[in-house]
Coordinates of C-alpha atoms in Angstrom, one line a residue:
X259 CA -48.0 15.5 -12.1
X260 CA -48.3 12.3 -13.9
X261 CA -49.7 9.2 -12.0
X262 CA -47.9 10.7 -8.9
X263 CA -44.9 11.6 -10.9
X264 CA -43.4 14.6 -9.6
X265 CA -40.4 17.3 -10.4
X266 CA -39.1 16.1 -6.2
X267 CA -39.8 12.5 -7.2
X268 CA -37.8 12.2 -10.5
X269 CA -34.6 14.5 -9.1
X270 CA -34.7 11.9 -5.8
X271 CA -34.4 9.1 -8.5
X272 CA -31.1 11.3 -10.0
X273 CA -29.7 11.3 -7.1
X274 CA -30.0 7.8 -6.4
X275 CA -28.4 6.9 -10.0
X276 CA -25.4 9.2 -8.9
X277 CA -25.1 6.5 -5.8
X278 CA -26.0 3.3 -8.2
X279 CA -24.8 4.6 -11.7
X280 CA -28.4 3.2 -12.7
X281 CA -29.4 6.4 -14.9
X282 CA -32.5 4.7 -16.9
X283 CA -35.4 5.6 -14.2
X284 CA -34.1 9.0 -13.4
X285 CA -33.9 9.1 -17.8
X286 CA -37.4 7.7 -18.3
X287 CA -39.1 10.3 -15.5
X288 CA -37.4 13.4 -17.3
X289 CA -38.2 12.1 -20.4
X290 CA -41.9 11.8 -19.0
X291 CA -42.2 15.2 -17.5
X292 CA -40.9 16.9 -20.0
X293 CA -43.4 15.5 -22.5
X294 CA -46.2 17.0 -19.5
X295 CA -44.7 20.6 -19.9
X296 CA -41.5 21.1 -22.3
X297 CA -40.7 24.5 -21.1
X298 CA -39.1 23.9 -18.3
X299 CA -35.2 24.1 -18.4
X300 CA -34.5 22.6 -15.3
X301 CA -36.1 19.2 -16.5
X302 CA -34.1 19.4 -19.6
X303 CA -30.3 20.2 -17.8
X304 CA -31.8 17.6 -15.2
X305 CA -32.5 15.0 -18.8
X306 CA -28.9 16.5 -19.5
X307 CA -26.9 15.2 -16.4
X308 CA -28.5 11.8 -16.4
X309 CA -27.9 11.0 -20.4
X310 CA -24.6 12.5 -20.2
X311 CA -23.5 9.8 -16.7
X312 CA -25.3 7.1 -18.5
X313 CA -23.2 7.8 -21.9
X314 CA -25.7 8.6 -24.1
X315 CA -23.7 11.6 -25.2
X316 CA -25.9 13.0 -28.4
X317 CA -28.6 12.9 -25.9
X318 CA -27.3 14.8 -23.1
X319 CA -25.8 17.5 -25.6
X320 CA -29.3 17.9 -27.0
X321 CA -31.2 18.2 -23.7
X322 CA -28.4 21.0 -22.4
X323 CA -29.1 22.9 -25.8
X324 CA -32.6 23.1 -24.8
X325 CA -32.4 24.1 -21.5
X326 CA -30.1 26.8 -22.7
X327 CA -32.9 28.5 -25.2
X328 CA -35.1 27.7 -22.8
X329 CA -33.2 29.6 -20.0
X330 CA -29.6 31.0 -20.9
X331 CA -27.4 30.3 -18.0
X332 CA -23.9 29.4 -17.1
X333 CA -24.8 25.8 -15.3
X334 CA -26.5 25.1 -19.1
X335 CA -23.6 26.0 -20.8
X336 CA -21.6 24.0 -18.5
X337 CA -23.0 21.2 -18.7
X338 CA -23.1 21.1 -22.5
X339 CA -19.8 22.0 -22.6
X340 CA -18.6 19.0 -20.5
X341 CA -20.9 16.7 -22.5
X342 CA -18.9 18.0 -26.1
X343 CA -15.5 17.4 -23.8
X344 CA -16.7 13.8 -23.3
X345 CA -17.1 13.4 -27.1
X346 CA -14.0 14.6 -27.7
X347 CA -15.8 17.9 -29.5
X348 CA -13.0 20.0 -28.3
X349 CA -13.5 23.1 -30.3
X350 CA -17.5 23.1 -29.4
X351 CA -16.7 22.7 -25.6
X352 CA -14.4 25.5 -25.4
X353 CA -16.9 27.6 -27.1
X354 CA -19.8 25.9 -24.4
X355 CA -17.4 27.1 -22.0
X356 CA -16.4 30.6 -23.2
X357 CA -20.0 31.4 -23.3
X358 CA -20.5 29.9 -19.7
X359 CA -17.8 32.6 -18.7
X360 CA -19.7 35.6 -20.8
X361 CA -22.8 34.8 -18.8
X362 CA -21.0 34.7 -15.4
X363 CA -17.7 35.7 -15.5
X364 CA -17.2 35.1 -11.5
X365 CA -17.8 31.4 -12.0
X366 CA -14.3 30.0 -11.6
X367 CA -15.9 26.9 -13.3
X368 CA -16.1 27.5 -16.8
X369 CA -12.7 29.2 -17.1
X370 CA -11.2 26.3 -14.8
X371 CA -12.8 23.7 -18.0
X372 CA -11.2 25.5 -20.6
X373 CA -7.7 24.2 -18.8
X374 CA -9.0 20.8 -18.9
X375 CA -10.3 20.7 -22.7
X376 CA -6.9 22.4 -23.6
X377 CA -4.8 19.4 -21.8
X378 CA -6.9 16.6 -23.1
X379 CA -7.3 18.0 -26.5
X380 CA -3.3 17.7 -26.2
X381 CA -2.0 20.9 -25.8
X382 CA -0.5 20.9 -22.5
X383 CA 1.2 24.5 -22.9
X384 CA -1.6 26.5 -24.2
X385 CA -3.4 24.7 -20.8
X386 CA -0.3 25.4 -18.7
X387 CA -0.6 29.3 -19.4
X388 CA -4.3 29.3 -19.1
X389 CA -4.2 28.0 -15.9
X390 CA -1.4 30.2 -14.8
X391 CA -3.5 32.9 -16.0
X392 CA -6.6 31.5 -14.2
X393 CA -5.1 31.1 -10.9
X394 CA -4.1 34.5 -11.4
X395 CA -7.5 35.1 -10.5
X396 CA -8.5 32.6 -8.7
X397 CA -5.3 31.6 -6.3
X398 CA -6.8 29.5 -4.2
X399 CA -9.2 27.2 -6.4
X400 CA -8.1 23.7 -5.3
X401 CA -8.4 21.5 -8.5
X402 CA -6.7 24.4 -10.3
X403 CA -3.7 24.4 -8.0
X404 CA -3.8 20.7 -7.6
X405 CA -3.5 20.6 -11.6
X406 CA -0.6 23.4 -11.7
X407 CA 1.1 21.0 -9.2
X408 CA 0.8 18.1 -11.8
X409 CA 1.8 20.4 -14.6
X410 CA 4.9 21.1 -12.0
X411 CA 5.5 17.3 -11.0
X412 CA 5.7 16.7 -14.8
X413 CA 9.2 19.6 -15.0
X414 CA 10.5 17.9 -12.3
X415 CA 9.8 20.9 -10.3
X416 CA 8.8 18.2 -7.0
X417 CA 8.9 21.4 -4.3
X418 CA 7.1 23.5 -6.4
X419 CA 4.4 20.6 -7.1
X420 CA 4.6 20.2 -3.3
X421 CA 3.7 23.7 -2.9
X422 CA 1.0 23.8 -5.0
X423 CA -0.9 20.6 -3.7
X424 CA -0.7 21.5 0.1
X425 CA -2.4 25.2 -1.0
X426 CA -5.0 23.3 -2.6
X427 CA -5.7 21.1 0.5
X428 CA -5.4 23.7 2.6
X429 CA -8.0 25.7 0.6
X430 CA -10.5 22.8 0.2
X431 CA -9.4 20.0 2.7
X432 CA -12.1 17.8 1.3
X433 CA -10.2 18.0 -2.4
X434 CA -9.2 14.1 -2.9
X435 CA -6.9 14.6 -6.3
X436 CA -4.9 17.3 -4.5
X437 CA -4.9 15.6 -1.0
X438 CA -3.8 12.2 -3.3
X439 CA -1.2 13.9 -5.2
X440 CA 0.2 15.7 -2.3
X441 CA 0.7 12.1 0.0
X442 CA 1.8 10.0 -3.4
X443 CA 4.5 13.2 -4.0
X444 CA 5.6 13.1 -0.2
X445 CA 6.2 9.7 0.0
X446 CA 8.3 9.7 -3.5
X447 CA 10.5 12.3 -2.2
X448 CA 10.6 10.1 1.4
X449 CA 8.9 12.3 3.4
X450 CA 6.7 9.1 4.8
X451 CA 5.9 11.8 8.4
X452 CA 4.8 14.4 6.5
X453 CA 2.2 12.1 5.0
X454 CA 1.1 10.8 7.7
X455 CA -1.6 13.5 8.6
X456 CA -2.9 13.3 5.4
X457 CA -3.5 9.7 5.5
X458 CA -5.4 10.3 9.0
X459 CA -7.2 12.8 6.9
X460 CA -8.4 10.2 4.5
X461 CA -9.4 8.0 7.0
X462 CA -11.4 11.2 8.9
X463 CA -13.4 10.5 5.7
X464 CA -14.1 6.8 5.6
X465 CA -11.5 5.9 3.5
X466 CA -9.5 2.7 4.7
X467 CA -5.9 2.9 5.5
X468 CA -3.8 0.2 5.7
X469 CA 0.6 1.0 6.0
X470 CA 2.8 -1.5 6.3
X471 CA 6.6 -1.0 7.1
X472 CA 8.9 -3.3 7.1
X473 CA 12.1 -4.5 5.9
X474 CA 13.0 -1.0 4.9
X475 CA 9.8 -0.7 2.9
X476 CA 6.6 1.2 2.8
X477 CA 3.2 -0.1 1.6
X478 CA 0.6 2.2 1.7
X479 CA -3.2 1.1 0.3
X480 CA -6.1 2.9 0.3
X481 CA -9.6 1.0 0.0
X482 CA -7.8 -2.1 -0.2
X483 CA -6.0 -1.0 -3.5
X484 CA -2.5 -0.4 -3.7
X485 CA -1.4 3.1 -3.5
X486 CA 2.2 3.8 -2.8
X487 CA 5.1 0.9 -2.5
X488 CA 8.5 2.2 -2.0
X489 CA 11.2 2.4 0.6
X490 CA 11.1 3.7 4.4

C-alpha cells in the first residue's frame, strides 16, 4: 500500500478511464505500485492496457514485455501483440500473437488477431484463408464469422454475407459489428421486415432507434446518427 493506494483501488480507477477515456490516474497508480513491488505482472499488463488506450504506444509495448518475463501467458502476449498491431509493427504482432497461440492454443483469441494483422497489414487473401481455416475450428466465433461475412459482402456474395452475419448473432446476440452488418446488409438487399427485429434488438440494449418511412423511403438512425437511407 502506498498512502492508501491499493492493487483494488488503481484497477477501479482503470475501469473508470475505459468509461471516461481519462487514462493518466489509472497510468500514474500503476506506475506507483509498480515502483512499491516490480514483480508483479498483473500491475505491468494492467500499466500495459492503460498506456496502450491512452496512445502512449512504446509504453504499453514495454510494460506487456515485462509482464510476460515476469509471468508467460497468453493475455501478455495478447496484449503486446495488439499494442505492435496499433503501431503498425505487423511482423512483431503476428509473432506476439503466434506465441499467444503456443501458450494456449484453445484461445480462439490470438489466432482470431492473426486475421486482423493480416487484413490491415494489406493482405486480404492470406487473411481470408486464415480465417476460413480458423473458423474451421472455431465455427461459431461471432467477430470471426461477422468478418468472413465482410470478406463475402466484398465478392458480392450478399446471401452468403447474410449467412454468415445471422450465425454470428445468433452465436453472440450481444455482437454489435455482426448484428450492424447484418441490418445495414438487409436493408441494401430491401429486406426492411427482416430488420426489424434486429433493430428492436438494438434498442433491447439502450441504443436509440429512430425509422422514418415515407415517400417511398427508409431512414433508419441509430444514436441520433445516420445509419441507413434508402428506398422502402
Amino acid at each position: 500500500m502506498i498512502f492508501g493506494l491499493t492493487k483494488d483501488k488503481a484497477h477501479a480507477k482503470l475501469q473508470r478511464a475505459f468509461e471516461t477515456g481519462d487514462f493518466a490516474a489509472a497510468i500514474d497508480a500503476y506506475t506507483r505500485l509498480i515502483k512499491k513491488d516490480p514483480t508483479d505482472h498483473e500491475l505491468f499488463n494492467n500499466l500495459g492496457m492503460a498506456c496502450m488506450e491512452s496512445g502512449r504506444l512504446p509504453e504499453s509495448i514495454e510494460a506487456f514485455r515485462e509482464a510476460n518475463r515476469l509471468r508467460p501467458a497468453c493475455a501478455h502476449l495478447s496484449n503486446l501483440g495488439s499494442a505492435l498491431l496499433r503501431q503498425k509493427d505487423f511482423e512483431g504482432a503476428r509473432g506476439a500473437f503466434e506465441d499467444a497461440r503456443k501458450l494456449d492454443p484453445n484461445d480462439p483469441k490470438p489466432w482470431f488477431n492473426i486475421t486482423v494483422a493480416l487484413r490491415e497489414e494489406g493482405r486480404p487473401e492470406d487473411a481470408y484463408r486464415e480465417l476460413q481455416d480458423f473458423l474451421g475450428a472455431h465455427p461459431t466465433h461471432a467477430n470471426g464469422l461477422s468478418d468472413m461475412g465482410c470478406y463475402h459482402l466484398d465478392r458480392g456474395e450478399t446471401a452468403e454475407a447474410i449467412g454468415c452475419f445471422t450465425k454470428a448473432v445468433d452465436a453472440n446476440p450481444a455482437a454489435l459489428p455482426a448484428r450492424l452488418n447484418l441490418i445495414q446488409a438487409l436493408c441494401d438487399t430491401g429486406r426492411h421486415q427482416d430488420a426489424t427485429p434486429h433493430l428492436e434488438a438494438l434498442a433491447g440494449l439502450g441504443f436509440k432507434i429512430r425509422v422514418n418511412v415515407e415517400n417511398g423511403r427508409v431512414e433508419i438512425d441509430i444514436n441520433g446518427a445516420p445509419f441507413y437511407r434508402g428506398t422502402a
